[in-house]
Short mmCIF file of C-alpha atoms in Angstrom, two decimals:
data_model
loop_
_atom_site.label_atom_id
_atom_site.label_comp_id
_atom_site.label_asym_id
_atom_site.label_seq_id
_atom_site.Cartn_x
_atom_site.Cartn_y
_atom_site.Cartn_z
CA UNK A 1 -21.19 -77.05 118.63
CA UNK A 2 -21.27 -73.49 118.25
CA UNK A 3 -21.81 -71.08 120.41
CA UNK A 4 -24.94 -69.65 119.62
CA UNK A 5 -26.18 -73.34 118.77
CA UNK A 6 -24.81 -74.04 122.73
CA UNK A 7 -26.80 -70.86 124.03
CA UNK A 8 -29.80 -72.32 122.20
CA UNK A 9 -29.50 -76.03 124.03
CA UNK A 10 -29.31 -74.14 127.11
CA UNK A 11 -32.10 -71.57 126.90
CA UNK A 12 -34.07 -73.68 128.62
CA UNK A 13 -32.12 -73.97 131.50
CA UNK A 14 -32.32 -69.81 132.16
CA UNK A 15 -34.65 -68.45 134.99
CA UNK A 16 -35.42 -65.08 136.39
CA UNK A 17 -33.11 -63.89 139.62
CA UNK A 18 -34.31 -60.98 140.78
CA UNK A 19 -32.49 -60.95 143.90
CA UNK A 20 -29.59 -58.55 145.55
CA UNK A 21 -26.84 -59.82 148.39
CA UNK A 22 -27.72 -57.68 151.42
CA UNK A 23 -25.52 -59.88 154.04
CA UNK A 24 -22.06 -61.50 154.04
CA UNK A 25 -20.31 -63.09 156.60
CA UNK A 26 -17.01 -65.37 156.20
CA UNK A 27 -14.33 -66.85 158.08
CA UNK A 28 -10.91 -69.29 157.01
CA UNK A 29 -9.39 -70.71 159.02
CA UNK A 30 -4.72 -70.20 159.59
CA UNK A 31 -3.38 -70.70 156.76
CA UNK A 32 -0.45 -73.35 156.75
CA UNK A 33 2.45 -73.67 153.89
CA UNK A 34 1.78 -76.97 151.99
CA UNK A 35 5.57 -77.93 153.45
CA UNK A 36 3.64 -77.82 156.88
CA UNK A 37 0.57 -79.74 155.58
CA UNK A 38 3.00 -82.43 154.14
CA UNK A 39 5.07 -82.88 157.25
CA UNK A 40 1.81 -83.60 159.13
CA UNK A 41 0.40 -86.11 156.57
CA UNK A 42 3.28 -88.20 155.79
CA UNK A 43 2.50 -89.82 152.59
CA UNK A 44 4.39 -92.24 151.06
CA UNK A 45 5.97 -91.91 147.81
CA UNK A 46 4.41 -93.99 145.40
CA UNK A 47 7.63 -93.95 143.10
CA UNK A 48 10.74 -93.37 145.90
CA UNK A 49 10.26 -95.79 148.08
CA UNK A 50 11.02 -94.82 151.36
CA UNK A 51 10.50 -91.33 150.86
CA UNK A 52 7.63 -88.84 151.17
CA UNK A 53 5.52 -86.59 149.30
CA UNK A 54 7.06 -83.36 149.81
CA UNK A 55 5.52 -79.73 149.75
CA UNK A 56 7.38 -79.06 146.71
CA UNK A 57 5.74 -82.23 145.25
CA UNK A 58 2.39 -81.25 146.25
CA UNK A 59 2.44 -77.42 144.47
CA UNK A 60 4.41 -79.30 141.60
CA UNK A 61 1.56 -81.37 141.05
CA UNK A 62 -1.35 -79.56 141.96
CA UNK A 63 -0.21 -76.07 142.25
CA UNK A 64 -1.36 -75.53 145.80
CA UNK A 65 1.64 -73.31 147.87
CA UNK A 66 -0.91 -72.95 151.32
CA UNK A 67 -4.16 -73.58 152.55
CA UNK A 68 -6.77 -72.65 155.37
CA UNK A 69 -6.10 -75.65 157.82
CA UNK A 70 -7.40 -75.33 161.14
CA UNK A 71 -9.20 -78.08 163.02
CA UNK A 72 -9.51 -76.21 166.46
CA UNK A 73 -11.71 -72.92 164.76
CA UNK A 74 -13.81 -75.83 162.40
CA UNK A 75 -14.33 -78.79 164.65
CA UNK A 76 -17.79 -77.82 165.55
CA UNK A 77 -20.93 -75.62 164.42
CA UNK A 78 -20.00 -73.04 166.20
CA UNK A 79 -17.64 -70.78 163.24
CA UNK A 80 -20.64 -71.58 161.14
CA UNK A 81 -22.84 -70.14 163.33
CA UNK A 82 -21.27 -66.94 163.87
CA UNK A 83 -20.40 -66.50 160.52
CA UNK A 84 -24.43 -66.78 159.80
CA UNK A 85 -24.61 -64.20 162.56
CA UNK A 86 -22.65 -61.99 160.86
CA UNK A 87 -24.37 -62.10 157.69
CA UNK A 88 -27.70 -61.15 159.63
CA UNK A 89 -26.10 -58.54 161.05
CA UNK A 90 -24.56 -57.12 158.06
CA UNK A 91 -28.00 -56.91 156.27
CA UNK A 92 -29.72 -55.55 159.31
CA UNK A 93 -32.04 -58.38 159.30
CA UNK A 94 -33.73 -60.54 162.54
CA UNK A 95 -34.20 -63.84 162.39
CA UNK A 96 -37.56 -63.81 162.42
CA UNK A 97 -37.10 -61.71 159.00
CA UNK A 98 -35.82 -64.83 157.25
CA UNK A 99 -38.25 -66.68 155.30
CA UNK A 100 -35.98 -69.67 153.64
CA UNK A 101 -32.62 -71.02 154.67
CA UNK A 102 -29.88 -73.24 152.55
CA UNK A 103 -27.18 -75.28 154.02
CA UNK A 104 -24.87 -76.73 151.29
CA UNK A 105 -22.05 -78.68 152.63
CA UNK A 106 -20.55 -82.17 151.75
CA UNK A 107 -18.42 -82.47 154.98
CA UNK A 108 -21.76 -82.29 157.47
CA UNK A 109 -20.68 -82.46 160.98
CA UNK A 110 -23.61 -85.32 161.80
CA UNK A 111 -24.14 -87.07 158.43
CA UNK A 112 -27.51 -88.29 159.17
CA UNK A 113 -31.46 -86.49 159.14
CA UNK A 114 -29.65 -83.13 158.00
CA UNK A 115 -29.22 -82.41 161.71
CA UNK A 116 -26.29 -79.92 161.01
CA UNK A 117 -29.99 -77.54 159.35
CA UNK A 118 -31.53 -78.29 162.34
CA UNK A 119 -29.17 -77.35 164.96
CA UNK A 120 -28.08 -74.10 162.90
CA UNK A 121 -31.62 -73.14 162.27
CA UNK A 122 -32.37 -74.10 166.27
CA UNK A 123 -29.48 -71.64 167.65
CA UNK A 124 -30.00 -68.80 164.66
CA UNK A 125 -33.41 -68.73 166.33
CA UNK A 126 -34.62 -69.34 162.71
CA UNK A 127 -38.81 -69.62 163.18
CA UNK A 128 -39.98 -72.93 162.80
CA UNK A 129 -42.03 -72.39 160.80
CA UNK A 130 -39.25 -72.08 158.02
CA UNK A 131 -37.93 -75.86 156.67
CA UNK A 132 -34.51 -76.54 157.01
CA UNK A 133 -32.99 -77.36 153.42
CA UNK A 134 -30.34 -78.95 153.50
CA UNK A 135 -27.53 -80.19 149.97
CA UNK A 136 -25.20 -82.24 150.11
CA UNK A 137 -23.64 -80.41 147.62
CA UNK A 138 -19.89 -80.22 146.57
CA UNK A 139 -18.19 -76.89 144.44
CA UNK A 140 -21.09 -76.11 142.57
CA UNK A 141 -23.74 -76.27 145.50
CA UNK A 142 -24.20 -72.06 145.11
CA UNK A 143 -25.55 -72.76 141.67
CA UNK A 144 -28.36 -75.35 142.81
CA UNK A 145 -28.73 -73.23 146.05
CA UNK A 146 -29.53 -70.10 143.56
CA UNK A 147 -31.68 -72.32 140.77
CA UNK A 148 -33.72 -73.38 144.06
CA UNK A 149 -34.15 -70.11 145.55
CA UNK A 150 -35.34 -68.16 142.24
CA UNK A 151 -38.30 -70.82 142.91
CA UNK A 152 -38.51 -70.60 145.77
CA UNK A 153 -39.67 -66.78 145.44
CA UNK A 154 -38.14 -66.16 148.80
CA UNK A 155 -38.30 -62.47 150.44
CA UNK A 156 -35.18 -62.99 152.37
CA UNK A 157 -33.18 -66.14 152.54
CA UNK A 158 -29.88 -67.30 154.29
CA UNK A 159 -27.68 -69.05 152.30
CA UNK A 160 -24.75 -71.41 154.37
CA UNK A 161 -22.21 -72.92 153.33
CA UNK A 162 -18.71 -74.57 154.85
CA UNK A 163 -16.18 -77.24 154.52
CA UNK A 164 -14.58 -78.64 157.11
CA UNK A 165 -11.94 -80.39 155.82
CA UNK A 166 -9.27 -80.68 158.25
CA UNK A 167 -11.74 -82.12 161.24
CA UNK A 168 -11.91 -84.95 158.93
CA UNK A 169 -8.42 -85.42 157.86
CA UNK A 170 -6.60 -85.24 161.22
CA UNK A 171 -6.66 -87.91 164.08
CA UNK A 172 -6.76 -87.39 167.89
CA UNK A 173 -3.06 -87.20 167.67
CA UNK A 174 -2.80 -84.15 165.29
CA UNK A 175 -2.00 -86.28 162.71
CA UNK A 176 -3.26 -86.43 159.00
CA UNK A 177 -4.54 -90.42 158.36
CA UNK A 178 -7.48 -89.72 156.39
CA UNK A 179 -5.73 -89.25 152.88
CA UNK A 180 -3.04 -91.88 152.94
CA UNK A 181 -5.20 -94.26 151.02
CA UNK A 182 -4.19 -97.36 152.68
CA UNK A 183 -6.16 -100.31 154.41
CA UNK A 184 -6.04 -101.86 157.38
CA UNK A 185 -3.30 -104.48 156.38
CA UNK A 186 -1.36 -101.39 155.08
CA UNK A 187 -2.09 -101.96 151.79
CA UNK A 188 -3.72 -99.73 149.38
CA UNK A 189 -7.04 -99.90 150.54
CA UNK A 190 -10.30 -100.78 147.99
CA UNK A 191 -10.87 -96.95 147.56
CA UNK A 192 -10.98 -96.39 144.00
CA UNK A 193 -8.50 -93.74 144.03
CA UNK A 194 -6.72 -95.02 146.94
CA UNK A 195 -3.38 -93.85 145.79
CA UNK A 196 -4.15 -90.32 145.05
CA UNK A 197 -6.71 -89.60 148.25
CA UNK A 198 -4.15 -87.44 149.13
CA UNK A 199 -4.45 -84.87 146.37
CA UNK A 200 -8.36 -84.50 148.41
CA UNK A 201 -6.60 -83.67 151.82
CA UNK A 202 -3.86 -81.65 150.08
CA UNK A 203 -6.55 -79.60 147.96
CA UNK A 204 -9.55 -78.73 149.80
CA UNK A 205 -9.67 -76.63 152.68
CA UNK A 206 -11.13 -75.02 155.90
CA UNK A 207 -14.24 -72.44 155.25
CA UNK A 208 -17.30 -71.38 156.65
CA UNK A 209 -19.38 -68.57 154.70
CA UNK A 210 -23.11 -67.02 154.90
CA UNK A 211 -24.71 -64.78 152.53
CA UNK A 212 -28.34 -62.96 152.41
CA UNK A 213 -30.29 -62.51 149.40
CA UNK A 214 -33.68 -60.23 149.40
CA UNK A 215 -35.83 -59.92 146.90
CA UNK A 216 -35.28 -56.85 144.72
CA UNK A 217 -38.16 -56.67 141.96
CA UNK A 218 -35.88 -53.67 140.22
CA UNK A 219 -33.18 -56.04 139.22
CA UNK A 220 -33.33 -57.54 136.39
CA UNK A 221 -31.14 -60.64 137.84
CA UNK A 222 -30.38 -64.14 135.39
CA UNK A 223 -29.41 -67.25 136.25
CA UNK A 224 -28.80 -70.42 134.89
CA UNK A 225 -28.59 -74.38 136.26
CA UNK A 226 -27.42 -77.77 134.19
CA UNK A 227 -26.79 -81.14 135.30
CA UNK A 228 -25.11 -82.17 132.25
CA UNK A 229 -26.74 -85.82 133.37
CA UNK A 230 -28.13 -85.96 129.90
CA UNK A 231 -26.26 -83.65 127.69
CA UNK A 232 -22.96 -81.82 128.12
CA UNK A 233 -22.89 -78.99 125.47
CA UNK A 234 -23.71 -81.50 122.51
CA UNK A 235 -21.63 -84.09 123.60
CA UNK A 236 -22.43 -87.15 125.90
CA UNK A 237 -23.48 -86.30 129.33
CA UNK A 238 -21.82 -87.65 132.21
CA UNK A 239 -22.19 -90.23 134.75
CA UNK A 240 -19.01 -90.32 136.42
CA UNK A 241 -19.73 -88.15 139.79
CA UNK A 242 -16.26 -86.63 139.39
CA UNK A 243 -15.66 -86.63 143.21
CA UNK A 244 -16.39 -90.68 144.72
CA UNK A 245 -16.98 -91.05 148.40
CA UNK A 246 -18.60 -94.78 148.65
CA UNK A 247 -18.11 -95.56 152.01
CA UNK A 248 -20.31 -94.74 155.07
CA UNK A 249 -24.18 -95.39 153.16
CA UNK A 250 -26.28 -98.61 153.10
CA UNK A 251 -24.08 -99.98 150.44
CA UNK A 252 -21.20 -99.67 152.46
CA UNK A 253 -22.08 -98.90 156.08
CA UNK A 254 -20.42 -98.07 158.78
CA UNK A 255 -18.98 -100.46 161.17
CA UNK A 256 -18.54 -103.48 157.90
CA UNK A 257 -15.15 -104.68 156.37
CA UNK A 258 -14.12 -101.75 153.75
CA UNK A 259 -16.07 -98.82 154.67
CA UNK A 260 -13.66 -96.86 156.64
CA UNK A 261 -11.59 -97.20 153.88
CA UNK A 262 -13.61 -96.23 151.14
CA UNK A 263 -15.19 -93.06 153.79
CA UNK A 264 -13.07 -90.71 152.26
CA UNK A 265 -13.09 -88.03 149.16
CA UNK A 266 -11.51 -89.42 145.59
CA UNK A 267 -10.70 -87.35 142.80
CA UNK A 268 -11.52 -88.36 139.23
CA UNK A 269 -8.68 -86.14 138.05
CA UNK A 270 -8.83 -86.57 134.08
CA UNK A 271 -12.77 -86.14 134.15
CA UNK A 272 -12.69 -83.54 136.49
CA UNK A 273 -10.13 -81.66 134.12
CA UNK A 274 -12.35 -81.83 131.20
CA UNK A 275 -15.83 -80.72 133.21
CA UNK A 276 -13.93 -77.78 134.53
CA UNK A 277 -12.32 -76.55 131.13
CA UNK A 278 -15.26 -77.23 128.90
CA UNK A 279 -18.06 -76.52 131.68
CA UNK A 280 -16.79 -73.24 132.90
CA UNK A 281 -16.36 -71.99 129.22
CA UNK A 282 -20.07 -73.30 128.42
CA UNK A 283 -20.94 -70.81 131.94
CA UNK A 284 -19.83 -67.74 130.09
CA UNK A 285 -21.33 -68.83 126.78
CA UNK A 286 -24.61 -69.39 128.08
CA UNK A 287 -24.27 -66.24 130.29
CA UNK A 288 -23.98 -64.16 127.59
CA UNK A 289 -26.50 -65.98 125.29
CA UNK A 290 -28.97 -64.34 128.31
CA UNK A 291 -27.57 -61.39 129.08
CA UNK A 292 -25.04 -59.89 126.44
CA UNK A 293 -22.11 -58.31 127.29
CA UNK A 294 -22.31 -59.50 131.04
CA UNK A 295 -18.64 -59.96 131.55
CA UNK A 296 -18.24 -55.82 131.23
CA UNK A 297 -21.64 -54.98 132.81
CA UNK A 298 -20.80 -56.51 136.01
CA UNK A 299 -17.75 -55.26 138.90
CA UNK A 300 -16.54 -59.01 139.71
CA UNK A 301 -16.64 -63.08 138.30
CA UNK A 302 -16.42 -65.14 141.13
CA UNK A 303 -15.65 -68.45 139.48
CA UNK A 304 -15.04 -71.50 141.62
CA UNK A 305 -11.90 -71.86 142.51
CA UNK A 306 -11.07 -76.19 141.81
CA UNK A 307 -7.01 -75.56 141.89
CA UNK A 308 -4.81 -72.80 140.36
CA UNK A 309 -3.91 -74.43 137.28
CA UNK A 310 -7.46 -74.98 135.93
CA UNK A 311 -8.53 -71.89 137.25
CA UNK A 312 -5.35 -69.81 135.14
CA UNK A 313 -6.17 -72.05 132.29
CA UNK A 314 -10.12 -70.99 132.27
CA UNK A 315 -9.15 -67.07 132.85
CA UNK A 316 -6.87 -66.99 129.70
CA UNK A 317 -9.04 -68.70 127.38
CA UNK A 318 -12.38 -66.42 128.53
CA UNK A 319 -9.94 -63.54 128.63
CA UNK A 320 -10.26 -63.03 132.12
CA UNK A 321 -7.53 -61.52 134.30
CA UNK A 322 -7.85 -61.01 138.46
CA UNK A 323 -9.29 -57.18 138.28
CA UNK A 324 -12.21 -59.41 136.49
CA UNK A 325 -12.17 -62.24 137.87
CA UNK A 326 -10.07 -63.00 141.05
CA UNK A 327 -8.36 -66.07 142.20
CA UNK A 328 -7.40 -67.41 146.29
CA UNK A 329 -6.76 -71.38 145.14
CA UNK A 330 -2.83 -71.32 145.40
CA UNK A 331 -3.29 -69.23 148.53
CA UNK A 332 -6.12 -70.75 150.08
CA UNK A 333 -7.01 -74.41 148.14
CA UNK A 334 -10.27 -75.32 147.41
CA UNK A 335 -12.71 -73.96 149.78
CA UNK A 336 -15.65 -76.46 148.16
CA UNK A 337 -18.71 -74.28 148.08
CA UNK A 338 -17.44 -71.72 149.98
CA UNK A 339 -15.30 -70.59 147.73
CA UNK A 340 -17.15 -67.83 145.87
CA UNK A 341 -18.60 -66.44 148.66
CA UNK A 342 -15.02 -65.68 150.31
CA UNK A 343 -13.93 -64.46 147.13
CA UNK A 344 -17.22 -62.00 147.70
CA UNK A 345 -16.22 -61.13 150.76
CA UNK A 346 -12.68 -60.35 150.49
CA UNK A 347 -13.76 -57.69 148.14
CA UNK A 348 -16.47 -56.53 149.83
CA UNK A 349 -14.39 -55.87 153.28
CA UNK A 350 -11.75 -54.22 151.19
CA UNK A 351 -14.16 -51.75 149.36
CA UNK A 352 -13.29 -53.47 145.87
CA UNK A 353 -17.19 -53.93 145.64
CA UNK A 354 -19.95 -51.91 146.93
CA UNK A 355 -23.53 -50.83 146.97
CA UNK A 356 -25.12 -51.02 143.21
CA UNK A 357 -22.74 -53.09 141.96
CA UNK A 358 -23.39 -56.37 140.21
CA UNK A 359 -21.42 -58.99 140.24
CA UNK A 360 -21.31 -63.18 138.76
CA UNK A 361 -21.23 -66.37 140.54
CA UNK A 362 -20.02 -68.86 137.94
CA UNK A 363 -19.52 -72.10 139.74
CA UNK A 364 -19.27 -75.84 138.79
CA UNK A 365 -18.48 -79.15 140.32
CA UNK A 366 -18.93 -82.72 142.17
CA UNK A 367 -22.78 -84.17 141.00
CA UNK A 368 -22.00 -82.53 138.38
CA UNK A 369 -23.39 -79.43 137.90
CA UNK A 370 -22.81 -76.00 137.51
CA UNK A 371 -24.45 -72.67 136.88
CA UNK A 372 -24.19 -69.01 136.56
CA UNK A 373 -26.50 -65.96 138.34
CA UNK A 374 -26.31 -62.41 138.68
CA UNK A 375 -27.14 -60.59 141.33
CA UNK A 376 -27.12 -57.03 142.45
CA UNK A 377 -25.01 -55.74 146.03
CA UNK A 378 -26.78 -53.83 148.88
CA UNK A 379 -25.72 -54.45 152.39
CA UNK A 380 -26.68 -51.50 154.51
CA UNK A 381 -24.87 -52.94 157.77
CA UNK A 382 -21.43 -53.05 158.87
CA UNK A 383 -19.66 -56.14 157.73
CA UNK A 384 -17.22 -58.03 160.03
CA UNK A 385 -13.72 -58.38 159.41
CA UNK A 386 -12.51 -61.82 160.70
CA UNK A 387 -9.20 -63.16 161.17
CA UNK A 388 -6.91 -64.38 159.03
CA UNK A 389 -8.45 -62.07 156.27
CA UNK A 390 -8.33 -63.70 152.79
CA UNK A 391 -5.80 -62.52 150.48
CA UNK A 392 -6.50 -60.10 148.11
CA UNK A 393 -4.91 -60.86 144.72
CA UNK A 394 -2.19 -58.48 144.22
CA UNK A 395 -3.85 -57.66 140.14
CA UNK A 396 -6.91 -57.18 141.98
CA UNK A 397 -6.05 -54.74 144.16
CA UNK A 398 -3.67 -52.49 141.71
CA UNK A 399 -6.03 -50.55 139.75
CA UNK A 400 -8.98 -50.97 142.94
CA UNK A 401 -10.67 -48.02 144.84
CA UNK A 402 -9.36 -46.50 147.75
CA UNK A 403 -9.64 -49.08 150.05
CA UNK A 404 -9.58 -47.06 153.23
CA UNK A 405 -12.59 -45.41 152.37
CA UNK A 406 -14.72 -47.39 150.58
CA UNK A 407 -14.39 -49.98 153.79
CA UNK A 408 -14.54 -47.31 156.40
CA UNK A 409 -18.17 -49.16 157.17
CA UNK A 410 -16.54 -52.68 158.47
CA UNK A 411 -15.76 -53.38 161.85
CA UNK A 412 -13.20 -55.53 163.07
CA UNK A 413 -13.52 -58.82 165.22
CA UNK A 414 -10.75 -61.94 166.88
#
């Protein structure tokens, strides 16, 4: 299929975002060399017996050299929280200004009623009168969060997001046991990718982010939302979830034979390959079907960052580079929905975007799903600098602003 014929299929999936970020707030957690990761997870070789998978191994295979790791910072709400309080503060709003709020997370800290909403909502001093609403939603979540709030037709809504991988992958002892894909009777466990959970623990990473999006009638904002359930760009649509966790529901619940083994995040890798490649290229097609000439009308591309090999691959083949569209995977892993956002942020704190700008958010994953929006920048507060502070891709940075003053207006924090 071509792709104007692919923009066609897709029109219907377009809606109106008239919407610009007025709040940010992010935090990772310390960053830790894969080596160090490794050392702490001890998996065995598959192929040398006796031996373990290395660091070198892991950024052989899945290009990862560090990641945000940090189980003391995200083994509670409370990062999450202030990183929501940040955002409020950034956009100079109350909460008693905020009129919808979206928590998209697949590593809930209480799994059950969506009680993480409820407690965040409870100590943001949210209103009740606003519903918690709450997706259990994997790297694409921002695009179903976005599809939701254009209808929605929110004034001002609070968007949340975090993954807090290491809380689940590390025992009372400090050591990594979630990803070793073994059973009980030390054997390989009835997880259907029991021998590769560890490419899960190695990948995704420690985040919490919040952003605030007003309603801005001026902006003419797009956006776009597919399941690809039904139809994936003329070809068959897919059932496969890409990411299987079938453990800890009423088909497998907790407490019964099996289900701590099969509690725990699988990668389809092969059909997660092909979604990414083909999906993320069908983002920027449809994009442009919408809006023409997007990709040089806007400052930034945040595009979800799944690993650094499929994100390189997807940059050279839309002709993207990192002053475009930047990249934290190798640095940071995969920070799940949060991803974007700190990608957002790290510019925003180092004055590499700013007021009037518009920038993308072209995400896709776990469901699947995937989707595009634009949306304009205003955030007329001071914006808090958290440590670590991402990394700022080296391309990005070269031909950038002058940092020191167009981030005179952040404020640092421990």
């Amino acid at each position: 299929m071509s792709a104007s014929e692919t923009a066609t299929a897709t029109a219907a999936h377009a809606y109106s975002f008239p919407y610009r970020i007025s709040g940010v707030g992010a935090q990772i957690g310390d960053i830790i060399s894969v080596e160090d990761w490794a050392g702490l997870a001890h998996i065995p070789h598959r192929k040398r017996a006796g031996e373990e998978v290395s660091g070198a191994d892991i950024e052989r295979i899945l290009g990862v050299a560090s990641k945000s790791w940090d189980r003391e910072r995200f083994g509670s709400l409370d990062s999450v929280v202030d990183v929501a309080r940040q955002a409020l503060r950034s956009a100079r709003a109350e909460p008693g200004d905020i009129d919808a709020v979206f928590v998209a997370t697949c590593t809930p800290y209480e799994i059950m009623l969506d009680q993480d909403a409820f407690n965040l909502l409870r100590r943001l001093r949210i209103p009740d009168s606003v519903p918690p609403f709450q997706l259990g939603a994997g790297c694409g979540g921002l695009s179903r969060v976005a599809a939701h709030l254009a209808r929605t037709r929110a004034e001002r809504a609070l968007v949340i997001s975090y993954n807090a991988a290491s809380p689940i992958g590390i025992d009372d002892n400090g050591v990594i046991s979630q990803y070793r894909g073994e059973g009980e009777d030390g054997s390989g466990g009835g997880h259907p990718f029991a021998h590769t959970l560890w490419c899960s623990g190695a990948l995704f990473s420690d985040a919490a982010t919040a952003l605030v999006f007003e309603r801005d009638e001026n902006f003419d904002g797009v956006g776009f939302y597919s399941r690809d359930s039904l139809d994936f760009g003329g070809e068959p649509g897919f059932s496969d979830p890409l990411i299987h966790y079938p453990g800890g529901g009423a088909l497998h619940p907790p407490g019964f034979p099996g289900s701590t083994e099969l509690s725990a995040f699988g990668l389809n890798g092969p059909e997660l390959a092909r979604y990414y490649s083909r999906g993320m290229m069908l983002n920027q097609e449809t994009m442009d079907a919408h809006r023409p000439g997007f990709v040089d009308e806007v400052q930034r591309i945040y595009t979800h960052q799944a690993g650094p090999a499929l994100v390189e691959d997807y940059h050279r083949l839309a002709g993207l580079d990192a002053r475009k569209a930047p990249a934290h995977a190798r640095e940071l892993g995969n920070l799940v929905t949060s991803a974007t956002p700190v990608l957002f942020y790290t510019d925003v704190v180092n004055g590499l975007v700013d007021g009037g700008d518009t920038v993308c958010f072209s995400v896709i994953g776990a469901g699947p799903e995937r989707g595009a929006f634009l949306v304009r920048v205003s955030i007329p507060g001071e914006v808090t600098v958290t440590a670590p502070l991402p990394p700022v891709p080296a391309a990005a940075r070269a031909d950038g602003p002058d940092l020191a003053s167009r981030a005179a207006r952040t404020t640092a924090t421990a």
